[in-house]
PDB file of C-alpha atoms and ligand atoms in Angstrom:
ATOM      1  CA  MET A  12      96.894 106.203 104.203  1.00 84.00           C
ATOM      2  CA  ARG A  13      94.219 107.059 101.540  1.00 87.00           C
ATOM      3  CA  GLY A  14      90.829 108.711 101.596  1.00 90.00           C
ATOM      4  CA  TYR A  15      87.829 106.612 100.553  1.00 93.00           C
ATOM      5  CA  GLU A  16      84.255 107.021 100.308  1.00 93.00           C
ATOM      6  CA  LEU A  17      82.048 103.909 100.781  1.00 94.00           C
ATOM      7  CA  CYS A  18      78.551 104.046  99.508  1.00 94.00           C
ATOM      8  CA  LEU A  19      75.914 101.334 100.536  1.00 94.00           C
ATOM      9  CA  ILE A  20      72.458 100.755  99.548  1.00 94.00           C
ATOM     10  CA  PHE A  21      70.297  98.908 102.129  1.00 94.00           C
ATOM     11  CA  HIS A  22      67.040  96.952 101.287  1.00 93.00           C
ATOM     12  CA  PRO A  23      64.234  99.477 101.946  1.00 93.00           C
ATOM     13  CA  GLU A  24      62.778  97.094 104.698  1.00 91.00           C
ATOM     14  CA  THR A  25      66.166  96.808 106.624  1.00 90.00           C
ATOM     15  CA  PRO A  26      65.598  97.791 110.315  1.00 91.00           C
ATOM     16  CA  ASP A  27      67.651 101.043 111.412  1.00 89.00           C
ATOM     17  CA  GLY A  28      69.177  99.077 114.102  1.00 91.00           C
ATOM     18  CA  ASP A  29      70.811  96.496 111.368  1.00 91.00           C
ATOM     19  CA  ILE A  30      72.032  99.534 109.304  1.00 91.00           C
ATOM     20  CA  THR A  31      73.827 101.136 112.130  1.00 91.00           C
ATOM     21  CA  GLY A  32      75.021  97.625 113.336  1.00 92.00           C
ATOM     22  CA  LEU A  33      76.828  97.064 109.911  1.00 92.00           C
ATOM     23  CA  LEU A  34      77.958 100.652 109.709  1.00 92.00           C
ATOM     24  CA  ASN A  35      79.487 100.395 113.387  1.00 93.00           C
ATOM     25  CA  SER A  36      81.168  97.002 112.642  1.00 93.00           C
ATOM     26  CA  ILE A  37      82.547  98.629 109.379  1.00 93.00           C
ATOM     27  CA  SER A  38      84.003 101.521 111.413  1.00 93.00           C
ATOM     28  CA  ASP A  39      85.360  99.141 114.035  1.00 93.00           C
ATOM     29  CA  LEU A  40      87.361  97.284 111.241  1.00 93.00           C
ATOM     30  CA  ILE A  41      88.512 100.375 109.951  1.00 93.00           C
ATOM     31  CA  THR A  42      89.733 101.856 113.328  1.00 92.00           C
ATOM     32  CA  ARG A  43      91.158  98.393 114.232  1.00 92.00           C
ATOM     33  CA  GLN A  44      93.334  98.646 111.014  1.00 90.00           C
ATOM     34  CA  LYS A  45      94.701 102.064 112.040  1.00 89.00           C
ATOM     35  CA  GLY A  46      92.555 103.895 109.864  1.00 89.00           C
ATOM     36  CA  SER A  47      89.949 106.603 110.747  1.00 90.00           C
ATOM     37  CA  VAL A  48      86.315 107.248 110.194  1.00 91.00           C
ATOM     38  CA  LEU A  49      85.739 110.934 109.119  1.00 90.00           C
ATOM     39  CA  LYS A  50      82.060 111.121 108.685  1.00 87.00           C
ATOM     40  CA  HIS A  51      78.810 109.281 108.075  1.00 87.00           C
ATOM     41  CA  GLU A  52      76.212 110.465 106.029  1.00 88.00           C
ATOM     42  CA  LYS A  53      72.802 108.875 105.860  1.00 89.00           C
ATOM     43  CA  TRP A  54      70.145 109.960 103.105  1.00 89.00           C
ATOM     44  CA  GLY A  55      67.331 107.643 104.453  1.00 88.00           C
ATOM     45  CA  LYS A  56      65.055 106.008 101.795  1.00 90.00           C
ATOM     46  CA  LYS A  57      65.275 107.372  98.384  1.00 91.00           C
ATOM     47  CA  SER A  58      63.853 105.865  95.122  1.00 92.00           C
ATOM     48  CA  PHE A  59      66.093 104.274  92.604  1.00 93.00           C
ATOM     49  CA  LYS A  60      66.438 105.566  88.836  1.00 93.00           C
ATOM     50  CA  TYR A  61      66.036 101.880  87.981  1.00 92.00           C
ATOM     51  CA  PRO A  62      65.189  98.970  90.058  1.00 92.00           C
ATOM     52  CA  ILE A  63      68.027  96.952  91.823  1.00 92.00           C
ATOM     53  CA  LYS A  64      66.888  93.597  92.817  1.00 92.00           C
ATOM     54  CA  LYS A  65      63.502  94.100  92.238  1.00 92.00           C
ATOM     55  CA  GLN A  66      63.328  97.008  94.576  1.00 90.00           C
ATOM     56  CA  THR A  67      62.490 100.426  93.744  1.00 93.00           C
ATOM     57  CA  LYS A  68      63.923 102.247  96.656  1.00 92.00           C
ATOM     58  CA  GLY A  69      66.615 101.681  99.268  1.00 93.00           C
ATOM     59  CA  SER A  70      68.445 103.412 102.009  1.00 94.00           C
ATOM     60  CA  TYR A  71      71.751 105.344 101.315  1.00 94.00           C
ATOM     61  CA  CYS A  72      74.535 105.536 103.561  1.00 93.00           C
ATOM     62  CA  PHE A  73      77.847 106.984 102.985  1.00 93.00           C
ATOM     63  CA  LEU A  74      80.929 106.566 105.230  1.00 93.00           C
ATOM     64  CA  TYR A  75      84.233 108.563 104.627  1.00 93.00           C
ATOM     65  CA  PHE A  76      87.191 107.191 106.093  1.00 92.00           C
ATOM     66  CA  MET A  77      90.981 107.034 105.861  1.00 92.00           C
ATOM     67  CA  ALA A  78      92.640 103.577 105.563  1.00 92.00           C
ATOM     68  CA  GLU A  79      95.468 101.590 103.963  1.00 92.00           C
ATOM     69  CA  PRO A  80      94.129 100.009 100.754  1.00 90.00           C
ATOM     70  CA  PRO A  81      94.236  96.352 101.879  1.00 92.00           C
ATOM     71  CA  VAL A  82      91.365  97.274 104.325  1.00 92.00           C
ATOM     72  CA  LEU A  83      89.043  97.590 101.435  1.00 92.00           C
ATOM     73  CA  ARG A  84      89.173  93.955 100.694  1.00 92.00           C
ATOM     74  CA  GLU A  85      88.140  93.291 104.136  1.00 92.00           C
ATOM     75  CA  ILE A  86      85.155  95.691 103.918  1.00 92.00           C
ATOM     76  CA  ASP A  87      84.256  93.947 100.613  1.00 93.00           C
ATOM     77  CA  ARG A  88      84.240  90.496 102.454  1.00 91.00           C
ATOM     78  CA  MET A  89      81.988  91.964 105.146  1.00 90.00           C
ATOM     79  CA  VAL A  90      79.521  93.722 102.808  1.00 92.00           C
ATOM     80  CA  ARG A  91      79.369  91.219 100.043  1.00 91.00           C
ATOM     81  CA  TYR A  92      77.456  88.614 101.440  1.00 89.00           C
ATOM     82  CA  ASN A  93      75.339  90.796 103.508  1.00 90.00           C
ATOM     83  CA  GLU A  94      71.783  90.331 102.005  1.00 90.00           C
ATOM     84  CA  THR A  95      70.375  93.657 103.406  1.00 92.00           C
ATOM     85  CA  VAL A  96      73.076  95.613 101.209  1.00 94.00           C
ATOM     86  CA  LEU A  97      71.705  95.762  97.512  1.00 94.00           C
ATOM     87  CA  ARG A  98      74.602  97.465  96.299  1.00 94.00           C
ATOM     88  CA  TYR A  99      77.831  99.232  97.460  1.00 94.00           C
ATOM     89  CA  THR A 100      80.910 101.004  95.946  1.00 94.00           C
ATOM     90  CA  THR A 101      84.088 102.513  97.305  1.00 93.00           C
ATOM     91  CA  THR A 102      85.640 105.394  95.632  1.00 92.00           C
ATOM     92  CA  ALA A 103      88.996 106.836  96.403  1.00 91.00           C
ATOM     93  CA  LEU A 104      88.800 110.597  97.259  1.00 87.00           C
ATOM     94  CA  GLY A 105      91.766 111.268  95.085  1.00 79.00           C
ATOM     95  CA  LYS A 106      95.199 112.544  95.990  1.00 76.00           C
ATOM     96  CA  HIS A 107      94.003 116.203  96.544  1.00 73.00           C
ATOM     97  CA  PHE A 108      91.837 115.253  99.375  1.00 76.00           C
ATOM     98  CA  LYS A 109      92.664 116.373 102.782  1.00 75.00           C
ATOM     99  CA  PRO A 110      90.980 114.951 105.857  1.00 72.00           C
ATOM    100  CA  GLU A 111      90.707 118.315 107.269  1.00 73.00           C
ATOM    101  CA  GLN A 112      88.073 118.864 104.899  1.00 68.00           C
ATOM    102  CA  PHE A 113      85.755 117.107 107.318  1.00 67.00           C
ATOM    103  CA  ALA A 114      87.421 118.270 110.509  1.00 59.00           C
ATOM    104  CA  HIS A 115      84.885 120.946 111.000  1.00 51.00           C
ATOM    105  CA  ALA A 116      81.838 118.621 109.665  1.00 50.00           C
ATOM    106  CA  ASP A 117      79.608 117.016 112.141  1.00 47.00           C
ATOM    107  CA  HIS A 118      80.271 113.273 112.637  1.00 44.00           C
ATOM    108  CA  ILE A 119      76.853 112.257 111.628  1.00 42.00           C
ATOM    109  CA  THR A 120      74.782 114.294 109.167  1.00 44.00           C
ATOM    110  CA  HIS A 121      71.296 113.418 108.207  1.00 43.00           C
ATOM    111  CA  GLU A 122      70.317 114.258 104.723  1.00 47.00           C
ATOM    112  CA  PRO A 123      66.635 114.951 104.158  1.00 46.00           C
ATOM    113  CA  SER A 124      65.198 111.612 102.944  1.00 46.00           C
ATOM    114  CA  ASP A 125      62.839 111.763 100.148  1.00 48.00           C
ATOM    115  CA  ASP A 126      60.474 108.929 100.540  1.00 42.00           C
ATOM    116  CA  THR A 127      57.937 110.080  97.901  1.00 39.00           C
ATOM    117  CA  SER A 128      59.660 110.918  94.683  1.00 38.00           C
ATOM    118  CA  GLY A 129      63.261 110.578  93.139  1.00 37.00           C
ATOM    119  CA  THR A 130      63.309 113.944  91.223  1.00 35.00           C
ATOM    120  CA  ASP A 131      65.437 116.873  92.212  1.00 35.00           C
ATOM    121  CA  THR A 132      66.276 116.635  95.950  1.00 34.00           C
ATOM    122  CA  HIS A 133      69.071 116.715  98.093  1.00 37.00           C
ATOM    123  CA  GLU A 134      72.080 118.901  97.726  1.00 36.00           C
ATOM    124  CA  VAL A 135      75.247 117.604  99.063  1.00 37.00           C
ATOM    125  CA  ALA A 136      75.766 118.733 102.427  1.00 37.00           C
ATOM    126  CA  LYS A 137      79.363 119.955 101.999  1.00 37.00           C
ATOM    127  CA  GLN A 138      78.631 122.945  99.763  1.00 38.00           C
ATOM    128  CA  PRO A 139      75.809 125.427  99.696  1.00 37.00           C
ATOM    129  CA  ALA A 140      76.223 124.991  96.023  1.00 37.00           C
ATOM    130  CA  GLU A 141      75.592 127.917  93.993  1.00 38.00           C
ATOM    131  CA  GLU A 142      73.131 126.728  91.299  1.00 38.00           C
ATOM    132  CA  THR A 143      72.766 128.043  87.927  1.00 40.00           C
ATOM    133  CA  THR A 144      69.578 126.781  86.305  1.00 40.00           C
ATOM    134  CA  ASP A 145      70.428 127.070  82.578  1.00 43.00           C
ATOM    135  CA  ALA A 146      71.632 123.712  81.360  1.00 36.00           C
TER     136      ALA A 146
ATOM    137  CA  MET B  17      73.709 112.480  54.909  1.00 51.00           C
ATOM    138  CA  VAL B  18      76.283 113.490  52.250  1.00 52.00           C
ATOM    139  CA  THR B  19      73.591 115.822  50.284  1.00 53.00           C
ATOM    140  CA  LYS B  20      72.530 117.530  53.329  1.00 55.00           C
ATOM    141  CA  ARG B  21      76.016 118.227  54.153  1.00 57.00           C
ATOM    142  CA  LYS B  22      76.548 120.197  50.987  1.00 55.00           C
ATOM    143  CA  ASN B  23      73.586 122.347  51.737  1.00 56.00           C
ATOM    144  CA  GLN B  24      74.973 123.331  55.111  1.00 55.00           C
ATOM    145  CA  LYS B  25      78.154 124.227  54.030  1.00 58.00           C
ATOM    146  CA  LYS B  26      77.081 127.619  52.855  1.00 61.00           C
ATOM    147  CA  LYS B  27      75.450 128.496  56.043  1.00 65.00           C
ATOM    148  CA  THR B  28      77.563 130.782  58.188  1.00 67.00           C
ATOM    149  CA  PHE B  29      77.756 129.642  61.833  1.00 64.00           C
ATOM    150  CA  TYR B  30      78.532 131.553  64.838  1.00 65.00           C
ATOM    151  CA  SER B  31      79.016 130.200  68.155  1.00 64.00           C
ATOM    152  CA  LYS B  32      78.928 132.208  71.417  1.00 65.00           C
ATOM    153  CA  ARG B  33      81.770 131.081  73.545  1.00 67.00           C
ATOM    154  CA  LYS B  34      80.468 129.261  76.449  1.00 73.00           C
ATOM    155  CA  ILE B  35      82.291 129.382  79.822  1.00 85.00           C
ATOM    156  CA  CYS B  36      82.676 126.492  81.861  1.00 89.00           C
ATOM    157  CA  ARG B  37      80.611 126.939  84.976  1.00 90.00           C
ATOM    158  CA  PHE B  38      83.065 124.886  87.130  1.00 91.00           C
ATOM    159  CA  CYS B  39      85.764 127.151  86.172  1.00 91.00           C
ATOM    160  CA  ALA B  40      83.821 130.197  86.628  1.00 90.00           C
ATOM    161  CA  ASN B  41      82.756 129.089  90.105  1.00 89.00           C
ATOM    162  CA  LYS B  42      85.605 127.428  91.972  1.00 86.00           C
ATOM    163  CA  GLU B  43      83.243 126.525  94.896  1.00 86.00           C
ATOM    164  CA  GLN B  44      81.122 124.250  93.021  1.00 87.00           C
ATOM    165  CA  THR B  45      82.579 120.615  93.267  1.00 87.00           C
ATOM    166  CA  ILE B  46      81.409 117.635  91.271  1.00 90.00           C
ATOM    167  CA  SER B  47      80.253 114.505  92.985  1.00 91.00           C
ATOM    168  CA  TYR B  48      78.435 111.555  92.066  1.00 93.00           C
ATOM    169  CA  LYS B  49      76.033 112.081  94.808  1.00 93.00           C
ATOM    170  CA  ASP B  50      74.916 115.367  93.600  1.00 92.00           C
ATOM    171  CA  TYR B  51      71.892 114.746  91.434  1.00 92.00           C
ATOM    172  CA  SER B  52      70.634 118.301  91.214  1.00 92.00           C
ATOM    173  CA  THR B  53      74.012 119.369  89.387  1.00 93.00           C
ATOM    174  CA  LEU B  54      74.414 116.589  87.333  1.00 94.00           C
ATOM    175  CA  ARG B  55      71.078 116.456  85.901  1.00 93.00           C
ATOM    176  CA  HIS B  56      71.836 119.355  84.085  1.00 93.00           C
ATOM    177  CA  PHE B  57      74.504 117.670  81.944  1.00 95.00           C
ATOM    178  CA  VAL B  58      72.159 114.635  80.765  1.00 95.00           C
ATOM    179  CA  SER B  59      69.444 114.921  77.961  1.00 94.00           C
ATOM    180  CA  GLU B  60      65.928 114.014  78.736  1.00 92.00           C
ATOM    181  CA  ARG B  61      66.925 110.576  77.623  1.00 93.00           C
ATOM    182  CA  GLY B  62      69.542 110.431  80.238  1.00 93.00           C
ATOM    183  CA  LYS B  63      72.546 110.799  77.697  1.00 95.00           C
ATOM    184  CA  ILE B  64      75.445 112.642  78.591  1.00 95.00           C
ATOM    185  CA  ILE B  65      75.570 116.104  76.882  1.00 95.00           C
ATOM    186  CA  PRO B  66      78.472 116.666  74.783  1.00 95.00           C
ATOM    187  CA  ARG B  67      81.083 119.355  75.645  1.00 93.00           C
ATOM    188  CA  ARG B  68      80.388 121.492  72.926  1.00 91.00           C
ATOM    189  CA  ILE B  69      76.994 121.967  73.888  1.00 91.00           C
ATOM    190  CA  SER B  70      77.138 122.158  77.687  1.00 90.00           C
ATOM    191  CA  GLY B  71      80.084 124.370  77.443  1.00 90.00           C
ATOM    192  CA  ASN B  72      82.366 122.605  79.868  1.00 92.00           C
ATOM    193  CA  CYS B  73      86.179 122.599  79.681  1.00 92.00           C
ATOM    194  CA  ALA B  74      87.747 119.492  78.938  1.00 93.00           C
ATOM    195  CA  LYS B  75      88.699 118.629  82.722  1.00 93.00           C
ATOM    196  CA  HIS B  76      85.454 119.333  83.966  1.00 94.00           C
ATOM    197  CA  GLN B  77      83.532 117.340  81.292  1.00 95.00           C
ATOM    198  CA  ARG B  78      85.782 114.447  82.292  1.00 95.00           C
ATOM    199  CA  GLU B  79      84.888 114.880  85.861  1.00 94.00           C
ATOM    200  CA  ILE B  80      81.167 115.346  84.984  1.00 95.00           C
ATOM    201  CA  THR B  81      81.203 112.136  82.899  1.00 96.00           C
ATOM    202  CA  ARG B  82      82.924 110.104  85.529  1.00 94.00           C
ATOM    203  CA  ALA B  83      80.508 111.444  88.187  1.00 95.00           C
ATOM    204  CA  ILE B  84      77.442 110.616  86.037  1.00 96.00           C
ATOM    205  CA  LYS B  85      78.710 107.014  85.334  1.00 95.00           C
ATOM    206  CA  ARG B  86      79.304 106.380  89.000  1.00 94.00           C
ATOM    207  CA  ALA B  87      75.846 107.783  89.947  1.00 95.00           C
ATOM    208  CA  ARG B  88      74.126 105.568  87.283  1.00 95.00           C
ATOM    209  CA  VAL B  89      75.771 102.459  88.983  1.00 94.00           C
ATOM    210  CA  MET B  90      74.241 103.506  92.295  1.00 94.00           C
ATOM    211  CA  ALA B  91      70.961 104.317  90.786  1.00 94.00           C
ATOM    212  CA  ILE B  92      71.119 108.130  91.576  1.00 94.00           C
ATOM    213  CA  MET B  93      71.145 108.756  87.724  1.00 94.00           C
ATOM    214  CA  PRO B  94      69.464 106.697  85.179  1.00 94.00           C
ATOM    215  CA  PHE B  95      71.124 104.619  82.336  1.00 94.00           C
ATOM    216  CA  THR B  96      68.140 105.296  80.080  1.00 93.00           C
ATOM    217  CA  VAL B  97      64.946 107.061  80.269  1.00 91.00           C
ATOM    218  CA  SER B  98      62.433 105.329  78.082  1.00 86.00           C
ATOM    219  CA  GLY B  99      59.327 107.108  76.545  1.00 76.00           C
ATOM    220  CA  ALA B 100      60.840 110.556  77.451  1.00 55.00           C
TER     221      ALA B 100
HETATM  222 ZN1   ZN C   2      86.112 123.868  83.791  1.00 83.09          ZN
END
């Protein structure tokens, strides 16, 4: 069992119901294959740094889960031909990752959506992230 | 280029030893989702700043590079910034 992070970018005009629908069916798939979903994260609409499929913004969703590697192929099959998904990636959370990291976290976190501009917004929820501004 | 090099040879350089901010602050994690951190490690043009300038250690520079490249794929970071 390994930890993964799935990032989905939805078309900006996708209704909320469709987004949660797809997220739920992915979660179902994971749990059916004896995995577990650790956390959802929704950023809402965020503008892209470059256009994807002629769109300038999209809704970002993240799904953290534990699963056996073959499950990824099934997720891929589910998402690939879904036209509301502009782009998606799964990243392995690495061997140092422990599911307990998310144990305290709320199941669904809502990131502040920045509908207006794409510069300098969200902090990732996990850390209060001390920021030193000199680059 | 070659002639320029010759002139520079005589200059004495000194460099302040920069410390890697991720080694200094263990709390700070590197993630491709974290635009506000990653943006410090690219130039105005969107190019990744080399280690000798950013001061990152090899390990963390590698992580930063990986994170920036992932962020680019998801349009969180730009590949290029034209006209900057
Ligand atoms: Zn370091």
